[in-house]
Amino acid sequence: MKWVLHVDLDQFIAAVEIARRPELRGKPVVVGGSGDPTERAVVATASYEAREFGVHSGMPLRIAAKRCPGAVFLPSDPPAYLEVSEHVMTTLREFPVVVEVMGWDEAFVGATADDPEALAADLRAAVRRDTGLSCAVGIGDNKLRAKLATGFGKPGGIFRLTQENWWEVMASRPTDALWGIGGKTTRKLAELGIETVLDLAGADVAVLAARFGPRTGPWLRLLGGGIGDAEVSATPYVARSRSRETTFQRDLTDPAAMAAEVSALAKRVAQDVLEEGRPAARVAVKVRFVPFTTHTHSVTLPSPTSDPVELDRAAHEVLGMFELTRAVRLLGVRAEFLRED
């Protein structure tokens, strides 16, 4: 029988750092920025010991330090994480399976097996043997269910979620338990009286389409039923965008200084686009105002381009969409590529 497995490395970034510094095992570890919690930066990841104090990804480092004063703070080292990730994916490809990489710390595995739990255990053991890292493996009859199953298996376990036990496991859970549904969509669904996965699966498609659009509405109902794509592809991961951002240690209050920073970021993004070898189709600017409110606006380019001048022009056009009357603590510029699907 064909199965989809989802391999998810436990506390990946923290685990890589702990592997390099075994003396940190069992201690609360927080990775982010330059590793200085007095600087403005956010948590990239936190070890399970730090998470017990309420520290989580995306949280400002200074807040993490308040919640967990005894934490060890480390700087982020993306090249190291990429190297370890590639080692993990190479290990998975040694099996007679199809591996679809989803990021540094996760991949879907397509396989034909009589005993998927045995295969999952073999994958987990191989990753541990070759890298020293722990992973959870979710087993499903499609990607959605496999991805959700991993959450029930963490840390370091195996869980199966298929049509057979979908309602038993998921029916009473809130809609944001589903992969692809975030806080905003959850609130909008609640306004329609849709609170649980079972509610969503039985919702009126016409009502969903009217609220979320003719494509998204019906898709949400499919999610409620656990219905999703079961095709695992070995096609290499292709980035959909390139972005750069800067968190300022002192707030920016001068619009001219903000514009200069956007130009600097746009220049770096333009170089990334050139190296990617694909033209950008859209440019977005992110602004984080004091104290911590983030807004993003974007614009579609007249035609896809890799021209630094055009990307800079577009970034300034988008910056003009903001009311820059408050102090700014972060600016970001993102170039989005044409989608090939």
Coordinates of N, CA and C in Angstrom, one line a residue, residues 25 32 37 46 87 104 134 173 195 221 225 232 282 306 312 326-327 329:
R25 N 23.2 20.1 26.9 CA 22.1 19.1 26.9 C 21.4 19.2 28.2
G32 N 19.0 32.8 18.3 CA 18.4 33.9 17.6 C 19.3 35.1 17.5
P37 N 20.7 38.8 24.1 CA 19.3 39.1 24.4 C 19.0 40.5 24.7
A46 N 13.8 27.4 20.2 CA 14.1 27.2 21.6 C 14.1 25.7 21.9
H87 N 22.5 16.6 5.2 CA 23.0 15.3 5.6 C 21.7 14.4 5.9
W104 N 14.5 23.1 6.1 CA 15.6 22.6 6.8 C 15.3 21.3 7.6
S134 N 17.1 13.6 16.7 CA 15.9 12.9 16.9 C 14.8 13.5 15.9
R173 N -11.5 18.9 17.5 CA -10.4 19.9 17.7 C -10.8 21.2 17.0
E195 N -16.6 26.2 14.6 CA -15.6 26.2 15.7 C -14.7 25.0 15.6
R221 N -13.3 23.5 3.3 CA -14.1 22.3 3.7 C -13.4 21.0 3.5
G225 N -12.3 17.7 6.2 CA -12.5 16.2 6.0 C -11.2 15.5 5.9
V232 N 3.8 12.7 -3.6 CA 5.1 13.2 -3.1 C 6.1 13.3 -4.3
R282 N 6.8 40.4 -8.0 CA 6.2 41.2 -7.0 C 7.2 41.6 -6.0
S306 N 14.7 41.4 -13.1 CA 15.8 41.3 -12.2 C 16.6 42.6 -12.1
D312 N 14.2 48.5 -6.8 CA 14.3 49.6 -5.8 C 13.1 50.6 -6.0
R326 N 4.8 56.8 13.0 CA 5.3 56.2 14.2 C 6.7 55.7 14.1
A327 N 7.4 55.5 15.2 CA 8.8 55.0 15.1 C 8.8 53.6 14.6
R329 N 10.9 49.9 14.1 CA 12.0 49.1 14.7 C 12.5 48.0 13.7

